[in-house]
PDB file of C-alpha atoms in Angstrom:
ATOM      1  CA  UNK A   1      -8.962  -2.868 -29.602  1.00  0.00           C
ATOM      2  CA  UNK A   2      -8.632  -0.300 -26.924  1.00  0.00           C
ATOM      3  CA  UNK A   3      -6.873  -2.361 -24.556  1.00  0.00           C
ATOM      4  CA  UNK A   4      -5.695  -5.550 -23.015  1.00  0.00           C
ATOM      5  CA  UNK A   5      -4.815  -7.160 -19.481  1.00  0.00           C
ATOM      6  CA  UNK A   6      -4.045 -10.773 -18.795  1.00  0.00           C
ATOM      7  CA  UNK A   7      -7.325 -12.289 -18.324  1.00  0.00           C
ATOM      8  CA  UNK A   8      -9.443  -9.647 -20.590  1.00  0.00           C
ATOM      9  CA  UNK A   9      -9.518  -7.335 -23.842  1.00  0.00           C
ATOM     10  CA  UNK A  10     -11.440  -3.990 -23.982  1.00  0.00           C
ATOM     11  CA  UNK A  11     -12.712  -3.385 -27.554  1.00  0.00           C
ATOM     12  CA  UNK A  12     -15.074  -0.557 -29.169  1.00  0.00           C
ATOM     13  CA  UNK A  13     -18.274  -1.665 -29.972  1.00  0.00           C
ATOM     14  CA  UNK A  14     -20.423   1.866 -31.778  1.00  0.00           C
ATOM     15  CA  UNK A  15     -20.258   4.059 -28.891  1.00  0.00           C
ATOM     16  CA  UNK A  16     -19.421   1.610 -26.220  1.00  0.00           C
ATOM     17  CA  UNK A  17     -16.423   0.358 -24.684  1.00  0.00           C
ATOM     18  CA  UNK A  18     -16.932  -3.480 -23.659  1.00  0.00           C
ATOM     19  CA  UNK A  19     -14.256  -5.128 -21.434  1.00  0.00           C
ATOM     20  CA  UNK A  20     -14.342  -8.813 -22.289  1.00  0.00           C
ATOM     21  CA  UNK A  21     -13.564 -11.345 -19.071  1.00  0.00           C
ATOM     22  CA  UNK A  22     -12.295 -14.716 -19.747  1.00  0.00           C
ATOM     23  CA  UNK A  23     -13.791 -16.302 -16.690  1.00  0.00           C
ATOM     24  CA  UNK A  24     -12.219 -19.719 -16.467  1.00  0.00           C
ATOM     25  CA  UNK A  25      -8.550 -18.286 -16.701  1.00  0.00           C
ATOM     26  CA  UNK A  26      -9.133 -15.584 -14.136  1.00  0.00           C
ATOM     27  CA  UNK A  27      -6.542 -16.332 -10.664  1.00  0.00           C
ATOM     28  CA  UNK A  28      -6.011 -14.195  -7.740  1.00  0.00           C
ATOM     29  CA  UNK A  29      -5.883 -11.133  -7.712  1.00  0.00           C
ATOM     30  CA  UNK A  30      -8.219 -10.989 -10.475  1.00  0.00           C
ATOM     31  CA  UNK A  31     -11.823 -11.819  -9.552  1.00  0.00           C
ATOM     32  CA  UNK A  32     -14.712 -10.315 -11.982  1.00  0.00           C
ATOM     33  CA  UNK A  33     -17.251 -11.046  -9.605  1.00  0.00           C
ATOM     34  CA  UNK A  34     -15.237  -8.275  -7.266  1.00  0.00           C
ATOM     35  CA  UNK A  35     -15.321  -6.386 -10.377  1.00  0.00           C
ATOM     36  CA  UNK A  36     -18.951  -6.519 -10.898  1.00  0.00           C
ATOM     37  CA  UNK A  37     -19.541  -5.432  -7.257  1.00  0.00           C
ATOM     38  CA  UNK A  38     -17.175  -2.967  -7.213  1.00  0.00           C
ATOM     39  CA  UNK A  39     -18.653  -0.702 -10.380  1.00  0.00           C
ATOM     40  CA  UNK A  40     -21.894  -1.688  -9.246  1.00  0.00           C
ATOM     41  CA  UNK A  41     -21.409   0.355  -5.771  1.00  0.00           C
ATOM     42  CA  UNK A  42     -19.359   2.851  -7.876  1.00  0.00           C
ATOM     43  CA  UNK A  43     -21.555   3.516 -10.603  1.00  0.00           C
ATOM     44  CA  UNK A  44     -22.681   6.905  -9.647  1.00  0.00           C
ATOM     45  CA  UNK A  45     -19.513   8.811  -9.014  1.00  0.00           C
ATOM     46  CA  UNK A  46     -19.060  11.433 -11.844  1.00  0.00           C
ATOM     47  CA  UNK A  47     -15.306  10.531 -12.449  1.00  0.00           C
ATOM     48  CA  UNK A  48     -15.665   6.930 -12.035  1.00  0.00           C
ATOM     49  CA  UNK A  49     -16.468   4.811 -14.994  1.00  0.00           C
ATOM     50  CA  UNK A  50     -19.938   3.621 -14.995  1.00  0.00           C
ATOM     51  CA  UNK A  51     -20.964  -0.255 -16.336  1.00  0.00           C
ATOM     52  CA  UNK A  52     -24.310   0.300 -18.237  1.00  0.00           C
ATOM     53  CA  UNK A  53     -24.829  -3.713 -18.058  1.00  0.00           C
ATOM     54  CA  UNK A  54     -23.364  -7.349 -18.209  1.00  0.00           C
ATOM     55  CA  UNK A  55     -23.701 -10.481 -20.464  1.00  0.00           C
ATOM     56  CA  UNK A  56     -22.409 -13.123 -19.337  1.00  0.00           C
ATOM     57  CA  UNK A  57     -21.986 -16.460 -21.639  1.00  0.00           C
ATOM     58  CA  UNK A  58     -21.253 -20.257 -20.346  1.00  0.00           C
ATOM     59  CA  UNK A  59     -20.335 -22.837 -22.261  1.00  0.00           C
ATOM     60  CA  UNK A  60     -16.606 -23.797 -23.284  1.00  0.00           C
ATOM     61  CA  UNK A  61     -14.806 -20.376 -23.306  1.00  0.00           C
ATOM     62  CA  UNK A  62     -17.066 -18.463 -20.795  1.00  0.00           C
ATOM     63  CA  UNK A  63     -16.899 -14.764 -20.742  1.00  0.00           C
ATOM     64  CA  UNK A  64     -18.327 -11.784 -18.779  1.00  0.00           C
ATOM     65  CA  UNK A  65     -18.741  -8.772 -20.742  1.00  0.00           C
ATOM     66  CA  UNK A  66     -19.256  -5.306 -18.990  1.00  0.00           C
ATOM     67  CA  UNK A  67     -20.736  -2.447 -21.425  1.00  0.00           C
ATOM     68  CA  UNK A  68     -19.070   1.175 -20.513  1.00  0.00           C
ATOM     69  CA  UNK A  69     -19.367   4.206 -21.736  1.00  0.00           C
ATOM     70  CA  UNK A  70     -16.746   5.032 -24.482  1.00  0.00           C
ATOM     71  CA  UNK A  71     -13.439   6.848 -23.243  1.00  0.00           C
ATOM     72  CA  UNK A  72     -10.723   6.224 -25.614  1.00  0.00           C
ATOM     73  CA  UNK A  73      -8.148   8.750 -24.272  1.00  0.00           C
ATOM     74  CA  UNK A  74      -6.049   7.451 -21.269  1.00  0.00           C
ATOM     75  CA  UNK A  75      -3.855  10.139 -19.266  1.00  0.00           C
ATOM     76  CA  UNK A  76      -0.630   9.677 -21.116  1.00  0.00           C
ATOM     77  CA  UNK A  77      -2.564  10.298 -24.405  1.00  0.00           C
ATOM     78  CA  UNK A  78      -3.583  13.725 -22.457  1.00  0.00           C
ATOM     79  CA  UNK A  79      -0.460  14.582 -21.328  1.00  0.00           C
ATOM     80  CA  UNK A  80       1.256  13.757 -25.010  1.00  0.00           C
ATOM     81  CA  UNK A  81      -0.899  16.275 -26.640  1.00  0.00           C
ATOM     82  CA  UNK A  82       0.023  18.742 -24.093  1.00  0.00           C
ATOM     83  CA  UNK A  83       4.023  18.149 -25.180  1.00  0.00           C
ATOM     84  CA  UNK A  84       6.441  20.289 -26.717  1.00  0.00           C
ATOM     85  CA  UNK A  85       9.406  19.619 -28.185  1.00  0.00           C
ATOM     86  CA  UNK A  86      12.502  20.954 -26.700  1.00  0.00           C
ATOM     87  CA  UNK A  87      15.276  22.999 -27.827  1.00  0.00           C
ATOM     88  CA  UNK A  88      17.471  22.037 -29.628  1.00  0.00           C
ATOM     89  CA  UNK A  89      15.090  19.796 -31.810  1.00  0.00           C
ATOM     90  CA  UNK A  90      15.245  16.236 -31.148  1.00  0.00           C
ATOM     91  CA  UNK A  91      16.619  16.541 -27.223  1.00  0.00           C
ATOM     92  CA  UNK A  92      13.178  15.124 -25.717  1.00  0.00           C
ATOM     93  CA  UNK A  93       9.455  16.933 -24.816  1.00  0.00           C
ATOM     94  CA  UNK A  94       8.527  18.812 -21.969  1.00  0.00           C
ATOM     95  CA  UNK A  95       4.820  18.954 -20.474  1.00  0.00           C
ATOM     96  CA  UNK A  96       3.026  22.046 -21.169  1.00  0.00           C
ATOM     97  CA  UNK A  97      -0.127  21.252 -19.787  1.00  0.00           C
ATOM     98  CA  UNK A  98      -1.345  24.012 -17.319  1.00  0.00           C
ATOM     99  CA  UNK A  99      -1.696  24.389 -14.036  1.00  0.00           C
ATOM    100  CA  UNK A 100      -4.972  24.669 -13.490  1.00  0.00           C
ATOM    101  CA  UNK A 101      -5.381  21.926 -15.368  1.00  0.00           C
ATOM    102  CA  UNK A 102      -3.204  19.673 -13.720  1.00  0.00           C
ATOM    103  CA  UNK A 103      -5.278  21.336 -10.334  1.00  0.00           C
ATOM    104  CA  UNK A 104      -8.592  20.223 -12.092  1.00  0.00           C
ATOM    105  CA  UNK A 105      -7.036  16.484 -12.601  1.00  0.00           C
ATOM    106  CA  UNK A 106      -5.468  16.231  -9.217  1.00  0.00           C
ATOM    107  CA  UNK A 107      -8.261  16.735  -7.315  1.00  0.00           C
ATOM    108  CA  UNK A 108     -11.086  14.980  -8.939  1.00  0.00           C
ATOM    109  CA  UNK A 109      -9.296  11.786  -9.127  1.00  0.00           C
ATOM    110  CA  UNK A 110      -8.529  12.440  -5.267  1.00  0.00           C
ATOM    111  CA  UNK A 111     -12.579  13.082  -4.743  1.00  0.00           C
ATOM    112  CA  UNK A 112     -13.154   9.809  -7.104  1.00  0.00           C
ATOM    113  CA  UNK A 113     -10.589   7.514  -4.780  1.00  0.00           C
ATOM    114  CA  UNK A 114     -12.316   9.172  -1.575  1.00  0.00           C
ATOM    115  CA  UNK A 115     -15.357   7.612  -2.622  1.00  0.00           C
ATOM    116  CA  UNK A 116     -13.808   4.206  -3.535  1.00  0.00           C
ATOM    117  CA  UNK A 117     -12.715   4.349  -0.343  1.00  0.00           C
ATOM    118  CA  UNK A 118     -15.470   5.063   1.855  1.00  0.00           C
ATOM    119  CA  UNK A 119     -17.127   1.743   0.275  1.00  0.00           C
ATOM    120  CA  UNK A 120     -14.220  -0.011   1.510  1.00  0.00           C
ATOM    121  CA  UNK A 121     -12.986  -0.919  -1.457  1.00  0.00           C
ATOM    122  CA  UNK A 122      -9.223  -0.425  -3.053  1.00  0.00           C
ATOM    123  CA  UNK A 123      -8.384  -0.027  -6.590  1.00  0.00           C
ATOM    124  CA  UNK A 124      -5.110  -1.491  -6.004  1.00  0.00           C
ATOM    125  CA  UNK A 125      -4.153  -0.552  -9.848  1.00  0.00           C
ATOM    126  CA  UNK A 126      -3.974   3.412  -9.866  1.00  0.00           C
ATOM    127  CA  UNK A 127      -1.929   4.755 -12.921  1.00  0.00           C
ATOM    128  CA  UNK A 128      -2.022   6.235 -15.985  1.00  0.00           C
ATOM    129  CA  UNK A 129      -3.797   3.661 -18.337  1.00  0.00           C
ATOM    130  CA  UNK A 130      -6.390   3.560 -15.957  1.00  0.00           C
ATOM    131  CA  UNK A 131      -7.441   7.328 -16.118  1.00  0.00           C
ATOM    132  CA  UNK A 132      -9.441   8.075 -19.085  1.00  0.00           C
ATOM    133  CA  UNK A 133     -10.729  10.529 -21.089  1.00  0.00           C
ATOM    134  CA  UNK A 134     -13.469  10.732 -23.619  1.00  0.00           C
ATOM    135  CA  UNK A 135     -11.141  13.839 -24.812  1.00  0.00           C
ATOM    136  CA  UNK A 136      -7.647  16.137 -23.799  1.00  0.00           C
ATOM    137  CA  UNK A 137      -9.947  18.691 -22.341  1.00  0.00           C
ATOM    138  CA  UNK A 138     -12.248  16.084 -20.873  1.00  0.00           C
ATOM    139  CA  UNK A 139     -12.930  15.573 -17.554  1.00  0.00           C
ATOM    140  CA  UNK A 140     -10.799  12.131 -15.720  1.00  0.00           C
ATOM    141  CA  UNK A 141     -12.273   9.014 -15.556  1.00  0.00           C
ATOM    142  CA  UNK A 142     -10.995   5.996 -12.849  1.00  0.00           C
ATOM    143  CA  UNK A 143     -11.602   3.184 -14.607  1.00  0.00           C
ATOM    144  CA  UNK A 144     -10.687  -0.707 -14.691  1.00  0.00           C
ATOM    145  CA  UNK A 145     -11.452  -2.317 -11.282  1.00  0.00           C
ATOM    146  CA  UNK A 146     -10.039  -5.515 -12.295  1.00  0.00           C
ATOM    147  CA  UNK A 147      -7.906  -6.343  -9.427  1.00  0.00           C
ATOM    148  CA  UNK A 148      -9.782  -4.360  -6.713  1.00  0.00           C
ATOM    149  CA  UNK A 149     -10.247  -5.502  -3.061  1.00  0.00           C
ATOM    150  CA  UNK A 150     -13.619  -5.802  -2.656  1.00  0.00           C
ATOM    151  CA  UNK A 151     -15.253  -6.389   0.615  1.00  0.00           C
ATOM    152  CA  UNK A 152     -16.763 -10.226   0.605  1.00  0.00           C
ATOM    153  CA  UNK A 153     -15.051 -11.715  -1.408  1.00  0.00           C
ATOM    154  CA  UNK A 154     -12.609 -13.705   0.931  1.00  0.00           C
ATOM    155  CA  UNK A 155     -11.035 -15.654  -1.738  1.00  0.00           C
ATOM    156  CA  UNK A 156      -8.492 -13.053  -2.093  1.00  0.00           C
ATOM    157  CA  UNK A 157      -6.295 -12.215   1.594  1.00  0.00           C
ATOM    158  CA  UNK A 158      -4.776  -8.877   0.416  1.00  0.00           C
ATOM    159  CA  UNK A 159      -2.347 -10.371  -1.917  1.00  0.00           C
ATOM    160  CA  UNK A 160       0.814  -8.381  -2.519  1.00  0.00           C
ATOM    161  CA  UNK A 161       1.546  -9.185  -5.825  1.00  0.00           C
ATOM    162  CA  UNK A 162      -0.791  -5.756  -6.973  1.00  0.00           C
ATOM    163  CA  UNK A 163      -0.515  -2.690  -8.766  1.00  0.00           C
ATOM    164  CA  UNK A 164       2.103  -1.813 -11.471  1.00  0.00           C
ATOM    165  CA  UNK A 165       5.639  -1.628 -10.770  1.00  0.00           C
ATOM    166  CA  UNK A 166       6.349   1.928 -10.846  1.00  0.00           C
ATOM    167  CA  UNK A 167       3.498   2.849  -8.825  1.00  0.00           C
ATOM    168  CA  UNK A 168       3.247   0.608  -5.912  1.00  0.00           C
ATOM    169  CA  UNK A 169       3.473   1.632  -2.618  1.00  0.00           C
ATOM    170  CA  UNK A 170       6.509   0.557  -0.176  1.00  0.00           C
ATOM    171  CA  UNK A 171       4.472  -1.462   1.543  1.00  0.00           C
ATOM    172  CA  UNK A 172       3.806  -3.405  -1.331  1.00  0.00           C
ATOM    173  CA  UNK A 173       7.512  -3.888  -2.289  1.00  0.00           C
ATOM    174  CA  UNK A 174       8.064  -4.650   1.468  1.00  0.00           C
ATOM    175  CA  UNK A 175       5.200  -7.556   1.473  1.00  0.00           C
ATOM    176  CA  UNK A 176       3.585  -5.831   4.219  1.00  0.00           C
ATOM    177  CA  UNK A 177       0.291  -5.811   5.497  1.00  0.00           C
ATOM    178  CA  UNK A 178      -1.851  -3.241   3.676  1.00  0.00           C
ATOM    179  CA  UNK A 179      -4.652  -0.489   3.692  1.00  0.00           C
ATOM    180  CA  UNK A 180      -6.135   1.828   0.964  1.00  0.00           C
ATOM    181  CA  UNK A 181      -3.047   3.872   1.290  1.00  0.00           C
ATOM    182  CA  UNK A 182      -1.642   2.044  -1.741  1.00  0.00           C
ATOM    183  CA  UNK A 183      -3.874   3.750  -3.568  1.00  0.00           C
ATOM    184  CA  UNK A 184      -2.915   7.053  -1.928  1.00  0.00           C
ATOM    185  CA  UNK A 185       1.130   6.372  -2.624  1.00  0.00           C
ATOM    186  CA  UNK A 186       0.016   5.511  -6.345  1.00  0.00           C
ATOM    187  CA  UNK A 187      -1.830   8.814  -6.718  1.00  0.00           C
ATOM    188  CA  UNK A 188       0.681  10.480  -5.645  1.00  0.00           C
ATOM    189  CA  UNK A 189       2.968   8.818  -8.327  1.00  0.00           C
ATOM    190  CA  UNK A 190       0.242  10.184 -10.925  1.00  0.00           C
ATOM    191  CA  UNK A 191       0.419  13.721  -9.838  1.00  0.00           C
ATOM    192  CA  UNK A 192       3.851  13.467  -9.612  1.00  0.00           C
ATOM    193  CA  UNK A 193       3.808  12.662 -13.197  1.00  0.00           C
ATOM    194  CA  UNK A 194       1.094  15.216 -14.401  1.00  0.00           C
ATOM    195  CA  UNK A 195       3.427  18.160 -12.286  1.00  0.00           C
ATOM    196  CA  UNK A 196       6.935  16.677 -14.435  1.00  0.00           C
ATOM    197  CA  UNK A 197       8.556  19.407 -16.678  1.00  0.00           C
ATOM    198  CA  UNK A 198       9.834  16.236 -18.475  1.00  0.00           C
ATOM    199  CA  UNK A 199       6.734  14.092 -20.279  1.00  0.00           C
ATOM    200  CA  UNK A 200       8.824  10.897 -20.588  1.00  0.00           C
ATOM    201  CA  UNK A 201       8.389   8.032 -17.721  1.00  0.00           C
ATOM    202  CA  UNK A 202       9.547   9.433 -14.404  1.00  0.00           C
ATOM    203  CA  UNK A 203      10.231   5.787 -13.665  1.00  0.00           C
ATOM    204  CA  UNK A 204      12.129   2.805 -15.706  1.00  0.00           C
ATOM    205  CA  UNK A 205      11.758  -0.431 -13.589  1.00  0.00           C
ATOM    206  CA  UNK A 206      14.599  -1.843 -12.536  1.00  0.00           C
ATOM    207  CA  UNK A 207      14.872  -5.717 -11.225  1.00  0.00           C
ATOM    208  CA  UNK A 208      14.967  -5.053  -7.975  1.00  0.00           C
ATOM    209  CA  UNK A 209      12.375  -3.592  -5.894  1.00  0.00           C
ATOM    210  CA  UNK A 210      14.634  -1.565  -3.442  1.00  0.00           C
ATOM    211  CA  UNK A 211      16.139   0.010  -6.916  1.00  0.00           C
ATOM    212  CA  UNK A 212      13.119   0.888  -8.042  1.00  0.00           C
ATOM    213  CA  UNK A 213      12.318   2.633  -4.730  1.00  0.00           C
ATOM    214  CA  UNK A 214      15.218   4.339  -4.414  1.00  0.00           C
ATOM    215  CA  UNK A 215      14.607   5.719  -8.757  1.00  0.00           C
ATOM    216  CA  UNK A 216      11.590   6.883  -7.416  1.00  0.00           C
ATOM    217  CA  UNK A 217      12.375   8.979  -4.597  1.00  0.00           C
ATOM    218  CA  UNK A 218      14.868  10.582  -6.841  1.00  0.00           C
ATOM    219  CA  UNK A 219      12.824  11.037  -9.286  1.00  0.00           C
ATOM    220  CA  UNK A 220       9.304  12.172  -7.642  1.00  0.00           C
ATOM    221  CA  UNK A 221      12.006  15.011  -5.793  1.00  0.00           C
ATOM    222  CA  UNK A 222      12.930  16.207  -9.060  1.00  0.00           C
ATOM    223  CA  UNK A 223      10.260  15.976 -11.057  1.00  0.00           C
ATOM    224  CA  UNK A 224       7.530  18.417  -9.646  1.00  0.00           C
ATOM    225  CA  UNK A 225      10.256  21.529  -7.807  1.00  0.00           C
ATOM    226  CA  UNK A 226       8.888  23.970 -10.769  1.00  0.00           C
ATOM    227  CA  UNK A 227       5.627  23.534  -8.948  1.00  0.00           C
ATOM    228  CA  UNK A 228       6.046  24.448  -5.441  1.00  0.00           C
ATOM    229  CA  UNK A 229       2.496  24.190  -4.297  1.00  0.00           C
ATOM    230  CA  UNK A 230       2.115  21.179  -5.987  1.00  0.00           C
ATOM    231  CA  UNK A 231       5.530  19.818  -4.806  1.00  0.00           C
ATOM    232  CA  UNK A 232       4.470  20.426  -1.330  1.00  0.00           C
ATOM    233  CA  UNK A 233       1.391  18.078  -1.944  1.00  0.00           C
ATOM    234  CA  UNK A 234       3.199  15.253  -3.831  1.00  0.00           C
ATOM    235  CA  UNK A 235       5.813  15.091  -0.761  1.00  0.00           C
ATOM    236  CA  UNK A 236       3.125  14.636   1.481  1.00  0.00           C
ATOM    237  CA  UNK A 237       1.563  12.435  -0.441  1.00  0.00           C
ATOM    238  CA  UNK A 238       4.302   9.912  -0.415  1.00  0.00           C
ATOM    239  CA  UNK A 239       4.933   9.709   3.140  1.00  0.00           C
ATOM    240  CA  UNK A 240       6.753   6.425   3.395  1.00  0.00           C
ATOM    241  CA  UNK A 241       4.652   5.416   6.776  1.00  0.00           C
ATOM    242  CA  UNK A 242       1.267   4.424   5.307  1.00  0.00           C
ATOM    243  CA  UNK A 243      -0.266   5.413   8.597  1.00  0.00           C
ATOM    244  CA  UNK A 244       1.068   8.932   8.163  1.00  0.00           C
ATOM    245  CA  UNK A 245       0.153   9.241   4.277  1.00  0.00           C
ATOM    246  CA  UNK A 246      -3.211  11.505   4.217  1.00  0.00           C
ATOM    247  CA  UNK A 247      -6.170   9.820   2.550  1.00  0.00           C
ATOM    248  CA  UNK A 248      -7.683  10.649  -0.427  1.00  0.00           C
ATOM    249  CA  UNK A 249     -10.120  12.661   1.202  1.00  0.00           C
ATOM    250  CA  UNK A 250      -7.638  15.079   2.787  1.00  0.00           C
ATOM    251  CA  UNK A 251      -5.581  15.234  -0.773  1.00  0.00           C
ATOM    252  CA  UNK A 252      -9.020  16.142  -2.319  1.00  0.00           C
ATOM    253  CA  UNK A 253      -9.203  19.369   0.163  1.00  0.00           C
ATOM    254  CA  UNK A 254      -5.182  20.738  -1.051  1.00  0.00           C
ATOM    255  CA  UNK A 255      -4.970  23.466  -2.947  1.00  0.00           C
ATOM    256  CA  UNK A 256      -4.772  22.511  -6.186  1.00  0.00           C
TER     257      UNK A 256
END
């Protein structure tokens, strides 16, 4: 098994990856005919994951399954391989992945979210597990559009109960009325993470929201200052006034 959500399982099938949808359990914000449409206006982005075809069975379990092409790296198996250990032995990892390669990263998945964008859709997941690579030296992959808004599909009003903790955008935690900029804030979060000296989680969820906001700033500030070009991006990147934050199309165009 390669992965699993709550209403699905992603298993390898020869050189295939095939994301299996329990239809009848789905709820809001999960909606696999949104999913369907989304890859299907997606499919030919070079670092967006493309769906080679569907099945879909009826009967007492009914399931949609979506054929992919195989990547069975995510971006925290990248940035693992790129670890060290410290000195002295046993005192944690650092990242040792290189610049350029962290440039290469940043800025395709910026060019890949500019183009879910200008179909109007959000991803409304961005992070880590759902970057992959077919290897480390690979190039990124945005995959699973599970929870994606998806114009038409007027079942789902922008729910704020998206994303993953760590990475969702103050607007989110706020309840706010939202754009694509969550996706923006939760790229940011990424690159934040690809930049950090330290390989461990920049962020440990706390039970409150406004905790968890306030890790993050601290964090995000610390976590990218050996980088100063980079830092510069990743600051404004997370501009706490979504209307302010640059979209993925102007992040594509920094220098990386």
């Amino acid at each position: 098994m390669l992965g699993r959500g709550r209403f699905s399982t992603v298993v390898q099938e020869g050189e295939e990856a095939v994301k299996i949808i329990d239809i009848d359990d789905q709820c809001a914000p999960h909606n696999y005919r949104a999913e369907l449409a989304a890859l299907k206006a997606l499919g030919e982005h070079p670092n967006i994951t493309e769906m080679l075809r569907t099945e879909t069975t009826r009967g007492f379990e009914p399931q949609c399954r979506i054929y992919m092409h195989l990547y069975p790296l995510t971006l925290d198996h990248v940035l693992f391989d790129a670890s060290k250990a410290t000195y002295p032995p046993g005192s944690g990892w650092r990242n040792r992945l290189n610049p350029d390669r962290i440039g290469s990263i940043a800025r395709q998945l910026a060019e890949a979210l500019a183009f879910v964008h200008s179909q109007n859709i959000i991803h409304r997941d961005i992070k880590p597990e759902n970057i992959l690579f077919k290897t480390t030296d690979s190039e990124p992959m945005l995959a699973d559009f599970g929870i994606a808004w998806v114009p038409g599909f007027g079942e789902d009003p922008k729910v704020c109960d998206v994303g993953t903790a760590e990475y969702r955008a103050p607007e989110l935690l706020q309840g706010k009325v939202y754009t694509n900029a969550i996706d923006v804030w939760a790229y940011g979060c990424v690159v934040a993470k690809l930049c950090s000296t330290n390989s461990e989680a920049l962020f440990t969820p706390y039970r409150s929201d406004i905790a968890l906001w306030d890790q993050q700033q601290g964090n995000l500030k610390e976590s990218v200052s050996s980088l100063r070009v980079f830092s510069e991006n990743v600051a404004r990147i997370l501009c706490l006034d979504p209307a302010l934050r640059p979209t993925a199309s102007t992040a594509a165009e920094f220098q990386w």
